[in-house]
Coordinates of N, CA, C and O in Angstrom, one line a residue:
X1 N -18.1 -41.7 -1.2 CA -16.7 -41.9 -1.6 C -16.7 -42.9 -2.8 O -17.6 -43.7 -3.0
X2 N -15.8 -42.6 -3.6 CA -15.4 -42.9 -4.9 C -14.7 -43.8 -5.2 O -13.6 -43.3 -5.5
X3 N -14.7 -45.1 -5.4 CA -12.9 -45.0 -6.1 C -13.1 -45.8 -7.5 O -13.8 -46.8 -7.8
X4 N -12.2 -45.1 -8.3 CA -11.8 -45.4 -9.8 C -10.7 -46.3 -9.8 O -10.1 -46.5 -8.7
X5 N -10.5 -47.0 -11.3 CA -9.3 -48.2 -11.3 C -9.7 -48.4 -12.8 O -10.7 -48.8 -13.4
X6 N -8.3 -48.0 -13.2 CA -8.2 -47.8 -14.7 C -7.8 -49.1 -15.4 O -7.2 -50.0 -14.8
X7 N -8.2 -49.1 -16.3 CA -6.7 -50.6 -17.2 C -7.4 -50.7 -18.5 O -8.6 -50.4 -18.5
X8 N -6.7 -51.1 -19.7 CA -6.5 -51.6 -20.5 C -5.5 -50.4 -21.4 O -5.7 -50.3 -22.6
X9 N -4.8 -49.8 -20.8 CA -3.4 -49.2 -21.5 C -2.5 -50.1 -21.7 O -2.4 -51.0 -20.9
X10 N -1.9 -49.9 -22.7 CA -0.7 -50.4 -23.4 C -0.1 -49.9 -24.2 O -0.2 -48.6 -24.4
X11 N 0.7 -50.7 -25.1 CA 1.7 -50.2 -26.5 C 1.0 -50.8 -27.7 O 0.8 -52.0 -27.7
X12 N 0.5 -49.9 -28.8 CA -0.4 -49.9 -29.8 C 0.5 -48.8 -30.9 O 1.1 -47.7 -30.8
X13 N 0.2 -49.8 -32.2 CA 1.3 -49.2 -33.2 C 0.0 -48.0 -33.5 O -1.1 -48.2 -33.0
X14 N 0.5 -46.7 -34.5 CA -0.4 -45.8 -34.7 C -1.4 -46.3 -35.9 O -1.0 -46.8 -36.9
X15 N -2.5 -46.0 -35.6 CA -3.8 -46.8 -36.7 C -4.3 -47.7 -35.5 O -5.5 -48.1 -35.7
X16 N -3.8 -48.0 -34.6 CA -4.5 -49.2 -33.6 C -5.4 -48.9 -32.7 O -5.5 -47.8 -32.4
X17 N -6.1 -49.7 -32.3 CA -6.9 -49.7 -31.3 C -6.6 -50.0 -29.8 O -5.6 -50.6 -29.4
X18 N -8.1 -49.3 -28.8 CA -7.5 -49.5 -27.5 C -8.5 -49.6 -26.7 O -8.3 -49.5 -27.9
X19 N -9.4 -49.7 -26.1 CA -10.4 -49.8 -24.8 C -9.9 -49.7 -23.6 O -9.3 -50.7 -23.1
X20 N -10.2 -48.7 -23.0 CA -9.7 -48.3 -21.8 C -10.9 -48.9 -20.7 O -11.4 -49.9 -21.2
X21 N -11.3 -48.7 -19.7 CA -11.8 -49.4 -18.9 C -11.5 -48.5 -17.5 O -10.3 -48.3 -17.2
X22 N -12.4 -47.9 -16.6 CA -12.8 -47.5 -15.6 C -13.8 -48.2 -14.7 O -14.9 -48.3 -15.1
X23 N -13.4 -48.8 -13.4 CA -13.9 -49.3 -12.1 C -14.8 -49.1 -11.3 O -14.5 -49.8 -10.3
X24 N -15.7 -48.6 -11.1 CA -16.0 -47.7 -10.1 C -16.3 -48.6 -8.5 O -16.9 -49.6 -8.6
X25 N -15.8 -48.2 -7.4 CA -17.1 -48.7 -6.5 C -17.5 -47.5 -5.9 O -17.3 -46.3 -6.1
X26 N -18.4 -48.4 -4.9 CA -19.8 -47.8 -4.1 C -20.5 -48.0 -5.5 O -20.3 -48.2 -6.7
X27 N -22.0 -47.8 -4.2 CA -23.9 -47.7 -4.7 C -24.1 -46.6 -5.7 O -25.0 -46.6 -6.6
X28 N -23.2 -45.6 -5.5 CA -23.8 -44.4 -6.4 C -23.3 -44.0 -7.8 O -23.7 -43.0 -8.3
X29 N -22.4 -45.1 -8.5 CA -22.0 -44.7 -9.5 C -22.6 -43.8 -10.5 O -22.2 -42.9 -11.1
X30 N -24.2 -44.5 -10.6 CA -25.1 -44.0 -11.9 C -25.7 -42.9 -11.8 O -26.7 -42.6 -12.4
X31 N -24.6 -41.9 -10.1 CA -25.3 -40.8 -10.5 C -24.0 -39.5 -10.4 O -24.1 -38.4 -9.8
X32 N -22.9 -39.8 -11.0 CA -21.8 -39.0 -11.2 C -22.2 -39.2 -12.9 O -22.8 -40.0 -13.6
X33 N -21.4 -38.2 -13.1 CA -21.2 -37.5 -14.9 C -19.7 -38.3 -14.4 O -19.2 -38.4 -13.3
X34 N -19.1 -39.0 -15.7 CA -17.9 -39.7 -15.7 C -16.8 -39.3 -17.4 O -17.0 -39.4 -18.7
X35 N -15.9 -39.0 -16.5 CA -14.7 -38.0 -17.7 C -13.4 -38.5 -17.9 O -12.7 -38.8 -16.9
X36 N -13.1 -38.6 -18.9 CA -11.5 -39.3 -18.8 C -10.7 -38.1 -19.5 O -11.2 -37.2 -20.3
X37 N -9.5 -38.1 -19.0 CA -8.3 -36.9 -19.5 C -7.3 -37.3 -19.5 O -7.3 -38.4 -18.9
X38 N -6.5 -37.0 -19.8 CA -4.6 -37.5 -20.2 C -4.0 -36.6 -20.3 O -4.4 -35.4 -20.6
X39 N -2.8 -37.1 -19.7 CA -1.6 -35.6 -19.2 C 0.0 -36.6 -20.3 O 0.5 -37.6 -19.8
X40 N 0.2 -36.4 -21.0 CA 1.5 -36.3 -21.4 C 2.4 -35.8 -20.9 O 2.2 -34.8 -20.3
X41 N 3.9 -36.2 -21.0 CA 5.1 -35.7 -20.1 C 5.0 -34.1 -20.7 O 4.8 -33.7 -21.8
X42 N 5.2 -33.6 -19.4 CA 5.6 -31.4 -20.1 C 4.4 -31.2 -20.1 O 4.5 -30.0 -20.5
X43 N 3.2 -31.4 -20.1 CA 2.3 -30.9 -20.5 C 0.6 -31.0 -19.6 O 0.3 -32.1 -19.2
X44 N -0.2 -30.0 -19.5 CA -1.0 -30.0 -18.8 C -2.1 -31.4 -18.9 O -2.1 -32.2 -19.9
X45 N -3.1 -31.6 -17.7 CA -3.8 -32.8 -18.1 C -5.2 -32.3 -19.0 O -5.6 -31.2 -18.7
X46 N -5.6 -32.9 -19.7 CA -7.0 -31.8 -20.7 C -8.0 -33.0 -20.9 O -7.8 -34.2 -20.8
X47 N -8.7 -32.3 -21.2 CA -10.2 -32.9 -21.6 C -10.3 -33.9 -22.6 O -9.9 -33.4 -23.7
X48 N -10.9 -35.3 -22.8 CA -10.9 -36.1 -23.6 C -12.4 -36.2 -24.2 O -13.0 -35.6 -25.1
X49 N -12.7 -37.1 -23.2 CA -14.3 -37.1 -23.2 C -14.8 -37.2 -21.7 O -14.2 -37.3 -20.6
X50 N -16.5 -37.2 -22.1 CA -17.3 -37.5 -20.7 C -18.6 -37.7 -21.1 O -19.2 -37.2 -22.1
X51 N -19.3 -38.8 -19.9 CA -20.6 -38.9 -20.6 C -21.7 -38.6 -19.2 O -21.2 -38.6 -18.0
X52 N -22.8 -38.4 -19.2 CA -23.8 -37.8 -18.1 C -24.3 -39.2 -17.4 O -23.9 -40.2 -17.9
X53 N -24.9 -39.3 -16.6 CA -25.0 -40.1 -15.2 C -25.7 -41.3 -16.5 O -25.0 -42.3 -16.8
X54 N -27.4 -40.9 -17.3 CA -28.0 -41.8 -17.9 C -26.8 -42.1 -19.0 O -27.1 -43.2 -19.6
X55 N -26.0 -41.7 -19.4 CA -25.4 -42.1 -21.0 C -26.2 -41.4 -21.9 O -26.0 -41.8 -23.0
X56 N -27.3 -40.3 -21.6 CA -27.5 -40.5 -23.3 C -27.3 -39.0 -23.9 O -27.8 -38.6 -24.9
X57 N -26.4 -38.1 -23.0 CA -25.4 -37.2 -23.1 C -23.6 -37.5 -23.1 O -23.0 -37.6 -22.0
X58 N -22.7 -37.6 -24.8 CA -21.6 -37.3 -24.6 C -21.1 -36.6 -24.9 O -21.8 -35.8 -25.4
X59 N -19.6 -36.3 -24.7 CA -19.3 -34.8 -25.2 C -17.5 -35.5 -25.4 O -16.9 -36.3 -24.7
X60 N -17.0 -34.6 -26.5 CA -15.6 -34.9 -26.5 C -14.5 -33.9 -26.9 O -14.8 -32.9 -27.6
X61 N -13.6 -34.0 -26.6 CA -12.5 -32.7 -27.6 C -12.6 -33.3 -28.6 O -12.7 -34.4 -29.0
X62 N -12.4 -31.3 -29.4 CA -12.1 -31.9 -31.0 C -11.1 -32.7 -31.2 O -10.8 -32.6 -32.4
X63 N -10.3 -33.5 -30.6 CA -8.7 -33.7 -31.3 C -8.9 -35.3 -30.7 O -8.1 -36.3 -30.6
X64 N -10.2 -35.3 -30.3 CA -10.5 -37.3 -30.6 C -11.4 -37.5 -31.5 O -11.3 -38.6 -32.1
X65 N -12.6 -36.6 -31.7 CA -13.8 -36.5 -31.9 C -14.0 -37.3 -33.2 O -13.4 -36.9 -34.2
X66 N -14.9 -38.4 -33.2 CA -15.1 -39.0 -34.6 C -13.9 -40.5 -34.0 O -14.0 -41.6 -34.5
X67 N -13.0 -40.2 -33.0 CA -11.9 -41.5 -33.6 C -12.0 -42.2 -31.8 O -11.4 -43.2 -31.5
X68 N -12.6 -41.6 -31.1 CA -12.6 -41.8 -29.4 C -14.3 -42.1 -29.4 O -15.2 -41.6 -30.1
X69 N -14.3 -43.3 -28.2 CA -16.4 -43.2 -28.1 C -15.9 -43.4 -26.6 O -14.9 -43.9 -26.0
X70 N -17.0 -42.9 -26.4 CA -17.1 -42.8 -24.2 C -18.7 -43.9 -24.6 O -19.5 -43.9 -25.5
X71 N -18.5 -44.6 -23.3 CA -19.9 -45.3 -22.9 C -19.8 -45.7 -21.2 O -18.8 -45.7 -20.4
X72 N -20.9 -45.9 -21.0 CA -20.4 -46.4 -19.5 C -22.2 -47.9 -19.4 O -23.4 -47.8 -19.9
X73 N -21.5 -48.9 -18.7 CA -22.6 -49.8 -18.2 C -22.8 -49.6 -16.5 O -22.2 -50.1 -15.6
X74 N -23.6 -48.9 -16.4 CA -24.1 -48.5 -15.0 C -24.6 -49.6 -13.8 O -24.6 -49.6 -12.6
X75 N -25.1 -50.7 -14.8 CA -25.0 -52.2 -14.3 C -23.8 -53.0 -13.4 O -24.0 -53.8 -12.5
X76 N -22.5 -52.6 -14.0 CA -21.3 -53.3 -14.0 C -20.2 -51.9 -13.4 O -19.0 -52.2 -13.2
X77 N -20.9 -50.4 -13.2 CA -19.9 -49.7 -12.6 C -18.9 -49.2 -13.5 O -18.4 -48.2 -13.2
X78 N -18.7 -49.6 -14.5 CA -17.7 -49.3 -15.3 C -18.1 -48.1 -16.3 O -19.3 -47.7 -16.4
X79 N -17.1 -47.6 -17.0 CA -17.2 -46.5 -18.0 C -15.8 -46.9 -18.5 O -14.8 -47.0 -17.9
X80 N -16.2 -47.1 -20.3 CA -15.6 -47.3 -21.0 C -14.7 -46.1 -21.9 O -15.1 -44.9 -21.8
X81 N -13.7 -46.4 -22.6 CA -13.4 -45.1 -23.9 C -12.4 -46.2 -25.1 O -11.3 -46.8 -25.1
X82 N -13.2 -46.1 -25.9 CA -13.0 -47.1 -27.1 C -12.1 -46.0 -27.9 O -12.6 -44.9 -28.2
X83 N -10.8 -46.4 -28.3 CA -9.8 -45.4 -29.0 C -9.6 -46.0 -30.2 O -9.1 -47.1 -30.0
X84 N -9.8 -45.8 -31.4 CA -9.7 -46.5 -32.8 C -8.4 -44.9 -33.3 O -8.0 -43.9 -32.8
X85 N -8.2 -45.7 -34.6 CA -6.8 -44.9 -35.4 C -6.2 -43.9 -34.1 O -6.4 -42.7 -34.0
X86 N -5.6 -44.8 -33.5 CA -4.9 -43.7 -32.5 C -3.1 -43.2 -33.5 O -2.4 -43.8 -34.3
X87 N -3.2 -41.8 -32.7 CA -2.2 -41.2 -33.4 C -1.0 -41.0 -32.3 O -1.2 -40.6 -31.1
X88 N 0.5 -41.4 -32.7 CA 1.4 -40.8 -31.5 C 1.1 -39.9 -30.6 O 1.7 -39.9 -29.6
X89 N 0.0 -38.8 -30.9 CA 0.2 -37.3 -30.1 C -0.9 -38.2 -29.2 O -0.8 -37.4 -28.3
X90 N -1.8 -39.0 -28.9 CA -2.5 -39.5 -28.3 C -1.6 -40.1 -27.1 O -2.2 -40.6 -26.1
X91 N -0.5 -40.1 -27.0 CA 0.5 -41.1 -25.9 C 0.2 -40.1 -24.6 O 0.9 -39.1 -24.5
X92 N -0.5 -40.3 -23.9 CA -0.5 -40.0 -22.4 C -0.6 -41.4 -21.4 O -0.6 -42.6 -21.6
X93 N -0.8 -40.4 -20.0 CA -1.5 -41.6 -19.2 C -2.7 -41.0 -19.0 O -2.9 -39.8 -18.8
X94 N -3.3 -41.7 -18.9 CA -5.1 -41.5 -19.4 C -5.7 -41.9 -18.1 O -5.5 -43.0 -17.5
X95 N -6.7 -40.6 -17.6 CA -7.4 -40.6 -15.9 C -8.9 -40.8 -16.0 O -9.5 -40.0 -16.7
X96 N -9.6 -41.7 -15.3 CA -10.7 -41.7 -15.5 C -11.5 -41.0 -14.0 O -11.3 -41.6 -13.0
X97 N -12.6 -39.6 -14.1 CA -12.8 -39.1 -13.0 C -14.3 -39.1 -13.0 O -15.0 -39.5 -13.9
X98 N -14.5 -38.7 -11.7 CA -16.0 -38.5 -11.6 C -16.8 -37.5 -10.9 O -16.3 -37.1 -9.8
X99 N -17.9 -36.9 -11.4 CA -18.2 -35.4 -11.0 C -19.7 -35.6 -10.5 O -20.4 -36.5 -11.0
X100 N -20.3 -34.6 -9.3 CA -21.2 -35.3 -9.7 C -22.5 -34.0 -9.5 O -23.6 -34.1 -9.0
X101 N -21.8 -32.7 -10.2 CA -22.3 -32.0 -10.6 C -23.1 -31.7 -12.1 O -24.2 -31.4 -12.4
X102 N -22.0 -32.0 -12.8 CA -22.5 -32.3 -14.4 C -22.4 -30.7 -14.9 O -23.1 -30.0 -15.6
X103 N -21.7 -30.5 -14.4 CA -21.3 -28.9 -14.8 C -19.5 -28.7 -15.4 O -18.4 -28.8 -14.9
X104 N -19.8 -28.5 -16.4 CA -18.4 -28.3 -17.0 C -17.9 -29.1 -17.5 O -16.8 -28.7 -17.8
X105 N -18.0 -30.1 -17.8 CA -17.1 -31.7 -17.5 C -16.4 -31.3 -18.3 O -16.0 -32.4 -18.8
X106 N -15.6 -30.3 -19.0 CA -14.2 -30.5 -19.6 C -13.2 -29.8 -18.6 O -12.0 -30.1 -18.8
X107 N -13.3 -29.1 -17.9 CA -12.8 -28.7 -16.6 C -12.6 -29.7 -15.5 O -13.5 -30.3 -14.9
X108 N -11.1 -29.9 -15.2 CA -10.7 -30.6 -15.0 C -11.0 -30.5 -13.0 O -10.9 -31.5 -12.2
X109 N -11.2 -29.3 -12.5 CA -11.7 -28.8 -11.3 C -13.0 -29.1 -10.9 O -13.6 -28.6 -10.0
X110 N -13.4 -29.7 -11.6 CA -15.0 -30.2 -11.5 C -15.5 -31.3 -11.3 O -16.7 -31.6 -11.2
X111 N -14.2 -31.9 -11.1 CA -14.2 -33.4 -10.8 C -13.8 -33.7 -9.5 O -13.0 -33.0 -9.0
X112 N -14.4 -34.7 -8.8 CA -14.3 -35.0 -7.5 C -13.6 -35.9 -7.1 O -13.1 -35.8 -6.0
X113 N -13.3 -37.2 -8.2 CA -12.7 -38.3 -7.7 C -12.0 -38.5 -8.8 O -12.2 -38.0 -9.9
X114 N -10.7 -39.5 -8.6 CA -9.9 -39.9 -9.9 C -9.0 -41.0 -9.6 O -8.5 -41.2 -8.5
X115 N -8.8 -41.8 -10.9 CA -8.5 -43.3 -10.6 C -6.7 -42.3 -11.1 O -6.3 -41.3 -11.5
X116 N -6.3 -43.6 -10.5 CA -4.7 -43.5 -10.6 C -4.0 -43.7 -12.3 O -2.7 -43.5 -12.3
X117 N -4.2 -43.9 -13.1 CA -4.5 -43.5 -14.5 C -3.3 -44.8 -15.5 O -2.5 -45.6 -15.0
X118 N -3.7 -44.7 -16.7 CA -3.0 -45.9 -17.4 C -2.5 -45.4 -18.1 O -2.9 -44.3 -18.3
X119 N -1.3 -46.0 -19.2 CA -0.2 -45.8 -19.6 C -0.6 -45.9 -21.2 O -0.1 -46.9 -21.7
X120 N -1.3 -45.2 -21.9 CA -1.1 -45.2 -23.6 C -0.3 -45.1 -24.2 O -0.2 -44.0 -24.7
X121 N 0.6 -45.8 -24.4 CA 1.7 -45.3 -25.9 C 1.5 -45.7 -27.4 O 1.6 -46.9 -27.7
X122 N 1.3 -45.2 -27.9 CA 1.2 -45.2 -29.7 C 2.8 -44.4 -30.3 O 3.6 -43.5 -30.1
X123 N 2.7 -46.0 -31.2 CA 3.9 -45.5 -31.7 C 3.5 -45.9 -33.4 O 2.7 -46.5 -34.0
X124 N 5.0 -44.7 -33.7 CA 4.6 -44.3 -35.1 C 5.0 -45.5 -36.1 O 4.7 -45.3 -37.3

C-alpha cells in the first residue's frame, strides 16, 4: 500500500514558476514508475509527466515538454515536477500517482495509487 500527498500548488501569474511535490510512504517507493496528471474543470484527467523507479527514464506530453521537469529523490520518497513559464491553460488540480508496472505511464488506468491532488492556478 501506497499513499501519496501532494503540495506546493498555488496562484502564480503566467511566466511563473511552481514545484510541486509528491509524498510517498511505505518501504517500496523506489520501485513504482511515478506520474503526475491534471484534470481541469469540464474536462478529462491526462498525462503530464512520469519518471521510471531508477529516474533515469522521463517522459512527458507535448504541451509541457521543454517547460515541465519530473525528478524524484528515492532517498526522501518524494517525486518532484518543476513548472517554469506556466501558461493559464496549465490551471488544473494536479495528481501525483504511482504504477508499479511501468507500462503505459501516460494511461491513466495504469496507475495504482493516487494522492488527493493540488490546486494550480495561473493567471493571465
Amino acid at each position: 500500500q501506497v499513499q501519496l500527498v501532494e503540495s506546493g500548488g498555488g496562484l502564480v501569474q503566467a511566466g511563473g514558476s511552481l514545484r510541486l511535490s509528491c509524498a510517498a510512504s511505505g518501504r517500496t517507493f523506489s520501485r513504482y514508475t511515478m506520474g503526475w496528471f491534471r484534470q481541469a474543470p469540464g474536462k478529462e484527467r491526462e498525462f503530464v509527466a512520469a519518471i521510471s523507479w531508477t529516474g533515469a527514464n522521463t517522459y512527458y506530453a507535448d504541451s509541457v515538454k521543454g517547460r515541465f521537469t519530473i525528478s524524484r529523490d528515492n532517498a526522501k520518497n518524494t517525486v518532484y515536477l518543476q513548472m517554469n513559464s506556466l501558461k493559464p491553460e496549465d490551471t488544473a488540480v494536479y495528481y501525483c500517482a504511482a504504477q508499479v508496472s511501468g507500462f503505459l505511464v501516460s494511461d491513466p488506468k495504469n496507475y495504482n495509487y493516487w494522492g488527493q491532488g493540488t490546486q494550480v492556478t495561473v493567471s493571465s
